[in-house]
Short mmCIF file of C-alpha atoms in Angstrom, two decimals:
data_model
loop_
_atom_site.label_atom_id
_atom_site.label_comp_id
_atom_site.label_asym_id
_atom_site.label_seq_id
_atom_site.Cartn_x
_atom_site.Cartn_y
_atom_site.Cartn_z
CA UNK A 1 51.33 -36.73 41.15
CA UNK A 2 48.14 -34.66 41.19
CA UNK A 3 47.98 -30.96 40.20
CA UNK A 4 47.17 -30.11 43.81
CA UNK A 5 50.32 -31.94 45.04
CA UNK A 6 52.42 -30.18 42.39
CA UNK A 7 51.03 -26.79 43.43
CA UNK A 8 51.81 -27.55 47.09
CA UNK A 9 55.41 -28.49 46.20
CA UNK A 10 55.83 -25.27 44.21
CA UNK A 11 54.44 -23.20 47.09
CA UNK A 12 56.69 -25.00 49.60
CA UNK A 13 59.76 -24.45 47.41
CA UNK A 14 58.88 -20.76 47.03
CA UNK A 15 58.43 -20.41 50.80
CA UNK A 16 61.80 -22.08 51.46
CA UNK A 17 63.51 -19.82 48.92
CA UNK A 18 61.95 -16.71 50.44
CA UNK A 19 62.91 -17.84 53.94
CA UNK A 20 66.51 -18.49 52.84
CA UNK A 21 66.69 -15.10 51.16
CA UNK A 22 65.49 -13.34 54.29
CA UNK A 23 67.83 -15.42 56.41
CA UNK A 24 70.77 -14.13 54.35
CA UNK A 25 69.88 -10.53 55.24
CA UNK A 26 71.39 -9.17 58.44
CA UNK A 27 70.74 -6.26 60.79
CA UNK A 28 73.36 -3.54 61.24
CA UNK A 29 72.90 -1.27 64.25
CA UNK A 30 74.86 0.83 66.71
CA UNK A 31 75.01 4.03 68.72
CA UNK A 32 76.59 7.41 68.04
CA UNK A 33 77.91 9.88 70.57
CA UNK A 34 80.01 13.04 70.65
CA UNK A 35 83.45 12.98 72.26
CA UNK A 36 81.80 14.37 75.41
CA UNK A 37 79.70 11.20 75.59
CA UNK A 38 76.47 12.98 74.62
CA UNK A 39 74.20 10.75 72.54
CA UNK A 40 73.49 12.35 69.17
CA UNK A 41 70.04 12.25 67.58
CA UNK A 42 69.44 12.74 63.86
CA UNK A 43 72.95 11.74 62.74
CA UNK A 44 73.07 10.34 59.21
CA UNK A 45 74.54 6.82 59.07
CA UNK A 46 75.29 5.22 55.69
CA UNK A 47 76.27 1.75 54.50
CA UNK A 48 77.49 0.56 51.10
CA UNK A 49 78.20 -3.03 50.12
CA UNK A 50 81.59 -3.54 48.45
CA UNK A 51 81.12 -3.67 44.69
CA UNK A 52 77.62 -2.21 44.88
CA UNK A 53 76.34 1.09 43.47
CA UNK A 54 73.68 1.47 46.18
CA UNK A 55 74.10 3.38 49.45
CA UNK A 56 71.51 3.06 52.23
CA UNK A 57 71.25 5.75 54.92
CA UNK A 58 69.31 6.01 58.19
CA UNK A 59 69.18 8.40 61.15
CA UNK A 60 69.86 7.92 64.84
CA UNK A 61 66.97 8.19 67.31
CA UNK A 62 66.73 10.23 70.52
CA UNK A 63 69.00 7.72 72.29
CA UNK A 64 71.65 8.02 69.55
CA UNK A 65 70.82 4.54 68.25
CA UNK A 66 70.55 3.63 64.57
CA UNK A 67 69.14 0.46 63.00
CA UNK A 68 69.31 -0.38 59.31
CA UNK A 69 66.62 -2.42 57.57
CA UNK A 70 67.84 -5.96 56.79
CA UNK A 71 70.86 -5.78 54.48
CA UNK A 72 72.35 -8.50 52.25
CA UNK A 73 75.35 -10.25 53.80
CA UNK A 74 78.79 -9.01 52.79
CA UNK A 75 81.52 -6.47 53.49
CA UNK A 76 80.28 -2.92 54.01
CA UNK A 77 81.80 0.52 54.25
CA UNK A 78 79.88 2.44 56.92
CA UNK A 79 80.12 6.08 57.94
CA UNK A 80 78.35 8.62 60.12
CA UNK A 81 78.15 12.38 59.76
CA UNK A 82 76.29 15.44 60.97
CA UNK A 83 76.66 19.16 60.35
CA UNK A 84 79.46 20.56 62.48
CA UNK A 85 81.15 17.16 62.96
CA UNK A 86 83.88 15.29 61.14
CA UNK A 87 82.73 12.25 59.22
CA UNK A 88 83.59 8.98 60.99
CA UNK A 89 84.33 5.91 58.86
CA UNK A 90 84.25 2.19 59.52
CA UNK A 91 83.93 -1.24 57.94
CA UNK A 92 81.88 -4.29 58.94
CA UNK A 93 81.59 -7.87 57.79
CA UNK A 94 77.84 -8.46 57.84
CA UNK A 95 77.73 -12.26 57.95
CA UNK A 96 75.62 -12.07 61.12
CA UNK A 97 73.87 -9.22 62.89
CA UNK A 98 76.46 -6.59 63.80
CA UNK A 99 76.74 -3.59 66.09
CA UNK A 100 79.07 -0.76 65.13
CA UNK A 101 79.34 2.35 67.31
CA UNK A 102 80.75 5.74 66.27
CA UNK A 103 82.19 8.70 68.17
CA UNK A 104 81.99 11.99 66.28
CA UNK A 105 84.57 14.74 66.64
CA UNK A 106 83.54 18.38 66.27
CA UNK A 107 84.81 20.09 63.13
CA UNK A 108 87.04 23.08 63.92
CA UNK A 109 87.86 24.39 60.42
CA UNK A 110 85.19 27.05 59.66
CA UNK A 111 85.51 26.65 55.87
CA UNK A 112 84.99 22.90 56.04
CA UNK A 113 82.02 23.49 58.32
CA UNK A 114 80.61 25.90 55.75
CA UNK A 115 81.12 23.52 52.83
CA UNK A 116 79.06 20.93 54.68
CA UNK A 117 75.99 23.14 54.57
CA UNK A 118 73.12 22.38 52.18
CA UNK A 119 72.33 25.13 49.70
CA UNK A 120 69.16 26.34 51.39
CA UNK A 121 71.10 27.12 54.59
CA UNK A 122 73.72 29.05 52.62
CA UNK A 123 71.06 31.10 50.85
CA UNK A 124 69.25 31.83 54.10
CA UNK A 125 72.53 33.21 55.45
CA UNK A 126 73.02 35.69 52.58
CA UNK A 127 72.38 39.30 53.71
CA UNK A 128 69.09 40.92 52.67
CA UNK A 129 68.41 43.56 55.33
CA UNK A 130 68.89 46.52 52.98
CA UNK A 131 67.00 47.06 49.73
CA UNK A 132 70.23 46.79 47.72
CA UNK A 133 71.25 43.52 49.41
CA UNK A 134 67.76 42.09 48.93
CA UNK A 135 67.92 42.96 45.21
CA UNK A 136 71.35 41.36 44.76
CA UNK A 137 70.22 38.24 46.61
CA UNK A 138 67.20 37.94 44.31
CA UNK A 139 69.38 38.44 41.20
CA UNK A 140 71.78 35.78 42.47
CA UNK A 141 68.95 33.31 43.09
CA UNK A 142 67.23 33.98 39.76
CA UNK A 143 70.35 33.90 37.58
CA UNK A 144 73.05 31.84 39.32
CA UNK A 145 71.19 28.69 40.36
CA UNK A 146 69.59 27.53 37.10
CA UNK A 147 71.84 24.54 36.42
CA UNK A 148 73.61 23.92 39.73
CA UNK A 149 72.78 24.28 43.39
CA UNK A 150 73.43 27.41 45.43
CA UNK A 151 75.96 25.49 47.51
CA UNK A 152 78.13 24.89 44.44
CA UNK A 153 78.36 28.61 43.72
CA UNK A 154 78.95 29.67 47.33
CA UNK A 155 81.28 26.99 48.65
CA UNK A 156 84.52 28.84 47.75
CA UNK A 157 85.77 32.39 48.43
CA UNK A 158 86.72 34.98 45.79
CA UNK A 159 87.49 38.67 45.97
CA UNK A 160 85.41 41.14 43.95
CA UNK A 161 87.61 40.76 40.86
CA UNK A 162 87.34 36.98 41.11
CA UNK A 163 83.55 37.03 41.35
CA UNK A 164 83.43 39.44 38.40
CA UNK A 165 85.46 37.00 36.28
CA UNK A 166 83.07 34.20 37.19
CA UNK A 167 80.13 36.40 36.20
CA UNK A 168 81.92 37.20 32.90
CA UNK A 169 81.72 33.50 32.07
CA UNK A 170 78.36 32.59 33.56
CA UNK A 171 76.43 35.47 32.02
CA UNK A 172 76.89 33.80 28.61
CA UNK A 173 76.59 30.12 29.62
CA UNK A 174 73.06 28.67 29.19
CA UNK A 175 71.46 26.10 31.49
CA UNK A 176 73.07 23.26 29.52
CA UNK A 177 76.40 24.35 31.03
CA UNK A 178 78.06 24.41 27.60
CA UNK A 179 80.12 27.52 26.78
CA UNK A 180 78.68 28.86 23.47
CA UNK A 181 81.77 30.84 22.45
CA UNK A 182 83.11 34.40 22.75
CA UNK A 183 80.38 35.91 20.56
CA UNK A 184 77.49 34.68 22.69
CA UNK A 185 74.91 37.21 23.89
CA UNK A 186 75.11 38.11 27.58
CA UNK A 187 72.37 37.75 30.15
CA UNK A 188 71.36 41.41 30.31
CA UNK A 189 70.29 41.35 33.96
CA UNK A 190 73.69 40.05 35.02
CA UNK A 191 75.42 42.43 32.62
CA UNK A 192 73.63 45.44 34.11
CA UNK A 193 74.17 44.44 37.74
CA UNK A 194 77.59 42.74 37.42
CA UNK A 195 79.58 45.22 39.49
CA UNK A 196 77.05 45.33 42.35
CA UNK A 197 76.59 41.56 42.30
CA UNK A 198 80.35 40.89 42.40
CA UNK A 199 80.73 43.30 45.32
CA UNK A 200 77.80 41.69 47.17
CA UNK A 201 79.22 38.17 46.73
CA UNK A 202 82.71 39.34 47.75
CA UNK A 203 81.30 40.68 51.02
CA UNK A 204 79.54 37.37 51.61
CA UNK A 205 82.16 34.94 50.27
CA UNK A 206 85.33 36.97 49.93
CA UNK A 207 88.72 36.97 51.68
CA UNK A 208 87.56 39.20 54.56
CA UNK A 209 84.99 38.79 57.31
CA UNK A 210 81.76 37.43 55.85
CA UNK A 211 78.47 39.30 55.87
CA UNK A 212 76.63 35.95 56.04
CA UNK A 213 74.90 34.87 59.24
CA UNK A 214 74.46 31.10 59.32
CA UNK A 215 71.66 29.91 61.58
CA UNK A 216 71.83 26.43 63.08
CA UNK A 217 69.26 23.85 62.05
CA UNK A 218 67.90 21.00 64.14
CA UNK A 219 68.73 17.51 62.94
CA UNK A 220 65.91 15.09 62.04
CA UNK A 221 63.96 13.88 65.08
CA UNK A 222 60.89 11.83 65.87
CA UNK A 223 59.04 10.47 62.84
CA UNK A 224 61.39 12.32 60.46
CA UNK A 225 64.32 10.32 61.85
CA UNK A 226 62.66 7.05 60.81
CA UNK A 227 63.19 7.75 57.11
CA UNK A 228 65.45 5.45 55.08
CA UNK A 229 67.34 6.95 52.12
CA UNK A 230 68.64 5.03 49.11
CA UNK A 231 71.28 6.58 46.85
CA UNK A 232 72.12 5.12 43.43
CA UNK A 233 75.45 5.76 41.70
CA UNK A 234 75.12 6.72 38.04
CA UNK A 235 77.99 6.50 35.55
CA UNK A 236 79.52 9.72 34.23
CA UNK A 237 79.17 10.66 30.58
CA UNK A 238 82.20 8.93 28.95
CA UNK A 239 82.30 11.56 26.18
CA UNK A 240 83.50 14.23 28.64
CA UNK A 241 86.86 12.45 28.97
CA UNK A 242 87.04 12.76 32.76
CA UNK A 243 88.61 9.32 32.99
CA UNK A 244 86.57 7.81 35.82
CA UNK A 245 83.34 5.85 35.58
CA UNK A 246 81.89 7.37 38.74
CA UNK A 247 82.41 10.73 40.40
CA UNK A 248 84.84 10.32 43.34
CA UNK A 249 83.03 13.18 45.10
CA UNK A 250 79.59 11.60 45.01
CA UNK A 251 78.05 13.79 47.70
CA UNK A 252 78.33 11.26 50.50
CA UNK A 253 81.13 13.16 52.27
CA UNK A 254 79.58 16.54 53.04
CA UNK A 255 82.87 18.17 54.02
CA UNK A 256 84.08 17.89 50.41
CA UNK A 257 81.42 20.36 49.34
CA UNK A 258 79.08 20.22 46.36
CA UNK A 259 80.50 18.45 43.33
CA UNK A 260 80.59 19.85 39.80
CA UNK A 261 77.91 18.72 37.38
CA UNK A 262 80.60 18.11 34.74
CA UNK A 263 80.07 14.70 33.22
CA UNK A 264 76.86 14.06 35.13
CA UNK A 265 73.89 12.87 33.11
CA UNK A 266 70.70 13.13 35.22
CA UNK A 267 68.68 16.33 35.45
CA UNK A 268 65.12 15.57 36.62
CA UNK A 269 63.74 12.40 38.17
CA UNK A 270 60.44 10.57 38.48
CA UNK A 271 59.15 7.19 39.66
CA UNK A 272 57.34 4.73 37.43
CA UNK A 273 54.24 3.00 38.74
CA UNK A 274 56.38 -0.07 39.50
CA UNK A 275 59.00 1.93 41.43
CA UNK A 276 61.52 2.14 38.58
CA UNK A 277 63.48 5.41 38.68
CA UNK A 278 63.61 7.50 35.50
CA UNK A 279 65.65 10.62 34.75
CA UNK A 280 66.02 13.18 31.99
CA UNK A 281 69.38 14.30 30.62
CA UNK A 282 69.90 17.94 29.63
CA UNK A 283 73.64 17.69 28.91
CA UNK A 284 74.86 17.02 25.35
CA UNK A 285 75.80 13.34 24.98
CA UNK A 286 75.79 10.47 22.50
CA UNK A 287 73.62 7.89 24.21
CA UNK A 288 71.07 9.11 26.77
CA UNK A 289 67.71 10.78 26.26
CA UNK A 290 65.99 9.08 29.21
CA UNK A 291 67.73 6.92 31.81
CA UNK A 292 66.16 4.30 34.05
CA UNK A 293 67.43 2.69 37.25
CA UNK A 294 66.34 -0.64 38.72
CA UNK A 295 65.59 0.22 42.39
CA UNK A 296 66.56 -3.27 43.58
CA UNK A 297 69.82 -3.92 41.72
CA UNK A 298 70.85 -0.38 40.81
CA UNK A 299 71.29 -1.45 37.17
CA UNK A 300 71.16 1.52 34.76
CA UNK A 301 69.67 1.47 31.26
CA UNK A 302 69.70 4.26 28.69
CA UNK A 303 66.97 5.04 26.17
CA UNK A 304 67.85 7.22 23.19
CA UNK A 305 66.01 9.36 20.68
CA UNK A 306 68.14 10.68 17.84
CA UNK A 307 68.81 14.39 17.46
CA UNK A 308 69.55 16.12 14.15
CA UNK A 309 73.15 16.77 15.19
CA UNK A 310 73.85 13.04 15.56
CA UNK A 311 73.76 13.14 19.37
CA UNK A 312 71.01 11.96 21.68
CA UNK A 313 68.06 14.32 21.98
CA UNK A 314 68.35 16.12 25.31
CA UNK A 315 65.48 16.28 27.78
CA UNK A 316 64.28 18.47 30.63
CA UNK A 317 61.45 18.23 33.18
CA UNK A 318 59.61 14.99 33.90
CA UNK A 319 56.05 14.16 34.93
CA UNK A 320 53.97 10.96 35.00
CA UNK A 321 50.38 10.49 33.87
CA UNK A 322 47.81 8.09 35.35
CA UNK A 323 48.69 5.39 32.82
CA UNK A 324 52.34 5.46 33.91
CA UNK A 325 53.64 7.25 30.82
CA UNK A 326 56.29 9.92 31.34
CA UNK A 327 56.17 13.34 29.64
CA UNK A 328 59.05 15.77 29.22
CA UNK A 329 60.57 18.59 27.19
CA UNK A 330 62.77 17.12 24.44
CA UNK A 331 65.09 18.76 21.93
CA UNK A 332 65.89 16.70 18.81
CA UNK A 333 66.95 19.93 17.06
CA UNK A 334 63.91 22.02 17.95
CA UNK A 335 62.16 21.98 21.32
CA UNK A 336 59.25 19.55 21.45
CA UNK A 337 57.08 17.48 23.80
CA UNK A 338 58.27 13.95 24.51
CA UNK A 339 56.46 10.89 25.81
CA UNK A 340 57.93 7.64 27.12
CA UNK A 341 55.72 4.55 27.15
CA UNK A 342 57.30 2.81 30.15
CA UNK A 343 55.93 -0.58 29.09
CA UNK A 344 57.45 -0.59 25.60
CA UNK A 345 60.27 1.93 26.29
CA UNK A 346 59.24 3.77 23.13
CA UNK A 347 59.90 7.53 23.00
CA UNK A 348 57.41 9.55 20.93
CA UNK A 349 58.20 13.13 19.93
CA UNK A 350 55.42 15.66 19.35
CA UNK A 351 57.15 18.41 17.44
CA UNK A 352 56.09 22.02 17.94
CA UNK A 353 55.07 23.93 14.80
CA UNK A 354 57.60 26.20 13.12
CA UNK A 355 55.42 29.22 13.93
CA UNK A 356 55.80 28.56 17.67
CA UNK A 357 58.73 29.99 19.61
CA UNK A 358 61.09 27.11 20.58
#
């Protein structure tokens, strides 16, 4: 057999394999309407293959119709949700192209409606008409959202005494989220304004009528509604002793509110030149300095640099240079500059001099 014939056979085999692979993928589509029969545009529809760690989400168009990109065959959990509506759940066997329609029911519980909101909508609803309210809102934003989203802090109600107790704790907890002990130095801005801040938050998210004014927001439409989202599950830090590999409140059911960061490893994310997902880890742990996620399979790999305390060096911030290397803040015992060569997976630490503030 000639080299040309061999090359043709290889090309033919590759073409057949590619065709078979595409043939195994199927289209999932459907329509979504309210109970009144109104077609709903911009509804988020999600699908997750059983046993997979990857969730794919799309939006409905102006006719209330959604269409997923081709998905691998198998059994899927599917669900649809929009602000102000209960989540609707379903299941499909995607051995051939399938259509699955949803009818969404309006959510009547005002607290569950509020917990659905993204953080930016909650913050926009906080009062700021007076100079005092504007100052408290700024203090809240500058001091209470450093290591978690605004929606986590605002999703529950407390009276003034309850908010003051929360401030007692959080004014000494750094951005790592680790309580440093009873002798830790307080955040002086929060210390000085604690009483006013607790009263402000109690008026907004206390037991009485709220001072917040939530404005509605249009759902995605037009070109924005053509976006496809991919969500990757990441394992929890086993050292925290939570007892589950993945967080049961993974953010895909908005009515459950914003989950705690306890046990979560990722902090900042970036894409490699080949599409690989990388993340830093700012929480104390034994095995992760930089994490990487295969965008096709969802497989997770951890890269570690040793810290002086025997744990993994923690990292913060992430940016990519033109060569594809990733740069970040790293703390092996003293704050430094870190570099990841994405080709070799080698982490290099450029330590700051002792004369420089850490």
